[in-house]
PDB file of C-alpha atoms in Angstrom:
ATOM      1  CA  UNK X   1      12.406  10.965   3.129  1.00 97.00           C
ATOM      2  CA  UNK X   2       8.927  11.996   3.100  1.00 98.00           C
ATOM      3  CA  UNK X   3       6.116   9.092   2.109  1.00 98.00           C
ATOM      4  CA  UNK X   4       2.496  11.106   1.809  1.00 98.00           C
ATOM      5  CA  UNK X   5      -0.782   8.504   1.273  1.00 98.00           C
ATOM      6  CA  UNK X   6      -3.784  10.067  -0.581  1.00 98.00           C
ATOM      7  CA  UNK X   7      -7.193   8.528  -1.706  1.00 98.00           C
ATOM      8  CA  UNK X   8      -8.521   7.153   1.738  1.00 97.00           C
ATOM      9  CA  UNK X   9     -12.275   8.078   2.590  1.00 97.00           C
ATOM     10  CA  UNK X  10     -15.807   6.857   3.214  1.00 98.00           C
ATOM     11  CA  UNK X  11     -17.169   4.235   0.388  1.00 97.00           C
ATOM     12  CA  UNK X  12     -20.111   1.555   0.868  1.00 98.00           C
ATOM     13  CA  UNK X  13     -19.100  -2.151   0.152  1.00 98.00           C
ATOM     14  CA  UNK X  14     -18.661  -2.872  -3.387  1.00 98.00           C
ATOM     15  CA  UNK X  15     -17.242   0.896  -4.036  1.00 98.00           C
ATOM     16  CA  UNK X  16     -14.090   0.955  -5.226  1.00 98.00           C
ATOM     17  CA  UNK X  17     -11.017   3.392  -4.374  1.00 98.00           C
ATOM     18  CA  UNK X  18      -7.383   4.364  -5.423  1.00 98.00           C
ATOM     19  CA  UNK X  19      -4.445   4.451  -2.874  1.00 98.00           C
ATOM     20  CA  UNK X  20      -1.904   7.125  -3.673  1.00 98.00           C
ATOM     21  CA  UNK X  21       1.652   7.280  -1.889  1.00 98.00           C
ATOM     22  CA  UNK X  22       3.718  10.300  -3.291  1.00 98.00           C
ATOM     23  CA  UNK X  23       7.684   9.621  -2.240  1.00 98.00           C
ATOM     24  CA  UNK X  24      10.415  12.408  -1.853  1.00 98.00           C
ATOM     25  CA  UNK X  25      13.678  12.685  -0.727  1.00 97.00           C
ATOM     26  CA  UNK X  26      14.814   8.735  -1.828  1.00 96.00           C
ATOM     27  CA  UNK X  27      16.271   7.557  -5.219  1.00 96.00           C
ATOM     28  CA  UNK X  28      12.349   5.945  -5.419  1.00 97.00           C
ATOM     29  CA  UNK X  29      13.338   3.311  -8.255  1.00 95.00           C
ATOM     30  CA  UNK X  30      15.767   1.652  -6.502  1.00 96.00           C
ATOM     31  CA  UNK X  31      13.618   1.333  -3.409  1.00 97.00           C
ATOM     32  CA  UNK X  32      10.716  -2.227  -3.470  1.00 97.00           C
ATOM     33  CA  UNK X  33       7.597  -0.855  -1.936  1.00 98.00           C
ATOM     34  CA  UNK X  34       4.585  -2.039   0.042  1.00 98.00           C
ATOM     35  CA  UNK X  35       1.189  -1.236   1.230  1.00 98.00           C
ATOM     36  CA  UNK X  36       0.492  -1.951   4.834  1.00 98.00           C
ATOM     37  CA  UNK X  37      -3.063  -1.631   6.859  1.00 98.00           C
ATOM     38  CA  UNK X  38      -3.787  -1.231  10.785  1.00 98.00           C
ATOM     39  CA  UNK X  39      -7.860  -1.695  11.777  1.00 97.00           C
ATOM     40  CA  UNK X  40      -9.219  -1.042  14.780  1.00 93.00           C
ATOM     41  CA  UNK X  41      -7.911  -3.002  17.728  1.00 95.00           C
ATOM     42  CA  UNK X  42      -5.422  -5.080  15.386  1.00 97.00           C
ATOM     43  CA  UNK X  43      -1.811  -5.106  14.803  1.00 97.00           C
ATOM     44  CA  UNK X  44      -1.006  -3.383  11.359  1.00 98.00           C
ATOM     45  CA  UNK X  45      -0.519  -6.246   8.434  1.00 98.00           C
ATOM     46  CA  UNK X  46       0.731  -6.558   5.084  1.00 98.00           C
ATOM     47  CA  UNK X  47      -1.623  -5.986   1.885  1.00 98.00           C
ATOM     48  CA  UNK X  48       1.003  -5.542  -1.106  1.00 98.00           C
ATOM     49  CA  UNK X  49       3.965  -5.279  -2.262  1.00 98.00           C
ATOM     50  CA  UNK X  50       5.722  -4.544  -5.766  1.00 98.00           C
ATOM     51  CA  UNK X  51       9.584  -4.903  -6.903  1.00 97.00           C
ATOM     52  CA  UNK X  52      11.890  -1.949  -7.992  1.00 96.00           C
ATOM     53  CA  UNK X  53      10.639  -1.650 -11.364  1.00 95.00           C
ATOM     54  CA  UNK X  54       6.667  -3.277 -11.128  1.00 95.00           C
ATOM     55  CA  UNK X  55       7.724  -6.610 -12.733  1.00 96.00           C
ATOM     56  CA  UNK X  56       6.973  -8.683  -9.106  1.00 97.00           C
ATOM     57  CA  UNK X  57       3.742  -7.968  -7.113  1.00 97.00           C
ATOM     58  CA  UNK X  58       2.166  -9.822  -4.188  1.00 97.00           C
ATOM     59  CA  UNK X  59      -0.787  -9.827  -1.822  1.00 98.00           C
ATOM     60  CA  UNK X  60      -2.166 -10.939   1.413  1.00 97.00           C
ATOM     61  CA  UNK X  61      -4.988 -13.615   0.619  1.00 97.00           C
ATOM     62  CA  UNK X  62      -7.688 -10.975   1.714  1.00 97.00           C
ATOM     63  CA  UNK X  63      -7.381  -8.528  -1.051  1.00 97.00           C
ATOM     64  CA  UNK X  64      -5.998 -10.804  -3.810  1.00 97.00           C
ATOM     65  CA  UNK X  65      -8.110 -10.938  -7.268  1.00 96.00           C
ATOM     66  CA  UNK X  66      -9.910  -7.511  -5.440  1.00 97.00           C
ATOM     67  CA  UNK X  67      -6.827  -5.247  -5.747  1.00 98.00           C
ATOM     68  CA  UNK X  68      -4.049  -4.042  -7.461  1.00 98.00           C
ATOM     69  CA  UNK X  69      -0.617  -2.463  -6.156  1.00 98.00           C
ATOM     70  CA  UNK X  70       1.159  -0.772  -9.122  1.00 98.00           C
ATOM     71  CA  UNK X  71       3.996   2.194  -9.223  1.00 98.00           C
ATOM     72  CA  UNK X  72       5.240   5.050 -11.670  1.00 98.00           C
ATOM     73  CA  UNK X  73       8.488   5.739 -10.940  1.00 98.00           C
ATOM     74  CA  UNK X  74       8.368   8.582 -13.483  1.00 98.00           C
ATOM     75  CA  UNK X  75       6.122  10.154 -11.080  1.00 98.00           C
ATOM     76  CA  UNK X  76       7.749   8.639  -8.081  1.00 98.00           C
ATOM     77  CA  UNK X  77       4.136   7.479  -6.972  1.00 98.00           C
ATOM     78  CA  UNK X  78       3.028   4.479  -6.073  1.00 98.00           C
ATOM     79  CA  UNK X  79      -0.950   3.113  -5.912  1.00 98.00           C
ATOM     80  CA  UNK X  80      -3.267   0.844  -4.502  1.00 98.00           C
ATOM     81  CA  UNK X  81      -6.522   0.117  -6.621  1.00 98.00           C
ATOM     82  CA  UNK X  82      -8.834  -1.801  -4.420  1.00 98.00           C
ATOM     83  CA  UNK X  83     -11.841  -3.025  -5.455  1.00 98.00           C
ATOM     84  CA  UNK X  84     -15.170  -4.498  -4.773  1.00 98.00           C
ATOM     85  CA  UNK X  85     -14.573  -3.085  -0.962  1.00 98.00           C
ATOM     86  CA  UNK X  86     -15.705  -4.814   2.319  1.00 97.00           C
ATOM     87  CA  UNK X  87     -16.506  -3.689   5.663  1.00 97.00           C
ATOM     88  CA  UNK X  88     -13.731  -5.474   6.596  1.00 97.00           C
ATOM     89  CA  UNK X  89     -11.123  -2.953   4.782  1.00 98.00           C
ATOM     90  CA  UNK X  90     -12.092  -0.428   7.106  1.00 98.00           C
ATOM     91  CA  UNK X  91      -8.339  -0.029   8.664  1.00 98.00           C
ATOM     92  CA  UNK X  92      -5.417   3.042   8.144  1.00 98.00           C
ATOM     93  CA  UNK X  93      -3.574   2.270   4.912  1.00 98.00           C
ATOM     94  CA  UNK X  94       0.009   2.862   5.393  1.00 98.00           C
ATOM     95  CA  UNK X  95       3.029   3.015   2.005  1.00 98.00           C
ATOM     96  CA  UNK X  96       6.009   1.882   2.870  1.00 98.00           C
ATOM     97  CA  UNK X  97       9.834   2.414   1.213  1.00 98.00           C
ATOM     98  CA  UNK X  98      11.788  -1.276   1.350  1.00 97.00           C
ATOM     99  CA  UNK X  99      15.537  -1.499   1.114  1.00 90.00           C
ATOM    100  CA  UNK X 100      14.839  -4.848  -0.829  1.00 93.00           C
ATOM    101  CA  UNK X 101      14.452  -4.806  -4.501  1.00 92.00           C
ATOM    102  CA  UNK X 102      11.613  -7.404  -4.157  1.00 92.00           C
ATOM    103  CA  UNK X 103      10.581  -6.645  -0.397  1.00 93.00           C
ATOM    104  CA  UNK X 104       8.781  -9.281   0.993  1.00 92.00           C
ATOM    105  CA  UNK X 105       6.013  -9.211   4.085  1.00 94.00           C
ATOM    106  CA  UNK X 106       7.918  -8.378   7.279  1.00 94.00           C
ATOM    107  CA  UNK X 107       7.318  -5.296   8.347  1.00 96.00           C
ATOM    108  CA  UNK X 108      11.214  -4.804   9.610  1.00 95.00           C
ATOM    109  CA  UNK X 109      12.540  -4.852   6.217  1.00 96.00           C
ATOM    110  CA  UNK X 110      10.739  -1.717   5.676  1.00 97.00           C
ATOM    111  CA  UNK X 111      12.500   1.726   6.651  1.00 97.00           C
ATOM    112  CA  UNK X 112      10.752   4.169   5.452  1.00 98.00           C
ATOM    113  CA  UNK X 113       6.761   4.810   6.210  1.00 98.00           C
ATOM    114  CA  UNK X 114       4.216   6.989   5.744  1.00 98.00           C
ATOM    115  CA  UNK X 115       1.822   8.709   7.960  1.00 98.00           C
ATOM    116  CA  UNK X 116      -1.331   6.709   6.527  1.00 98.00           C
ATOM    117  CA  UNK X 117      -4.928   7.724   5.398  1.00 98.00           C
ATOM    118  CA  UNK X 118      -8.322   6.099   6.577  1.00 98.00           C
ATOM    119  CA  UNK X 119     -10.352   4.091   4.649  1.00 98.00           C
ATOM    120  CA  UNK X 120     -13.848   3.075   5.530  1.00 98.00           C
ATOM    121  CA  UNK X 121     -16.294   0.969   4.185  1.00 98.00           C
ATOM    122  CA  UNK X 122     -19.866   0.908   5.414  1.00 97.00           C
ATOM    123  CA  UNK X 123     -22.280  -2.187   5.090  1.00 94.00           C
TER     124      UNK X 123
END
């Protein structure tokens, strides 16, 4: 199972980017997926999630109304939209493959992970 992230970079606050998490090697429809972020000196914490087929989304309260996890399991891909970016998104965004249908926030429901890309946002 290989779970590559693409999109991260340098932006200014209010810029906007797109996540990308490309997924081989798993049956990706059947798997609920989630977008995870570590910052400096912090533990790594949930940002979204999304169900098997895209019906069922959630967020942390952070990004809420500022982002947008979606997937295309045509293209076995899954994305992160975030908008309106703040310093304090500045972190390593990390996809993750859940064996729940509608995975949920703990990080030990997820088995499968990707390596992460870096996302900063200057003041």
């Amino acid at each position: 199972v290989q779970l590559v992230e693409s999109g991260g970079g340098l932006v200014q606050a209010g810029d906007s980017l797109r996540l990308s998490c490309a997924a081989s090697g798993l049956t990706f429809n059947t798997y609920g997926m989630g977008w995870f972020r570590q910052a400096p000196g912090k533990e790594r914490e949930f940002v979204a999630a999304i169900s098997w087929g895209g019906s069922t989304t959630s967020y942390t309260d952070s990004v809420k109304g500022r982002s947008t996890i979606s997937r295309d399991n045509t293209k076995n891909t899954l994305y992160l939209q975030m908008n309106s970016l703040k310093p304090e998104d500045t972190a390593v965004y990390y996809c993750a493959a859940s064996g729940n249908l509608r995975p949920g926030v703990g990080q030990s429901e997820y088995l499968y992970w990707g390596q992460g890309t870096q996302v900063t946002v200057s003041s």
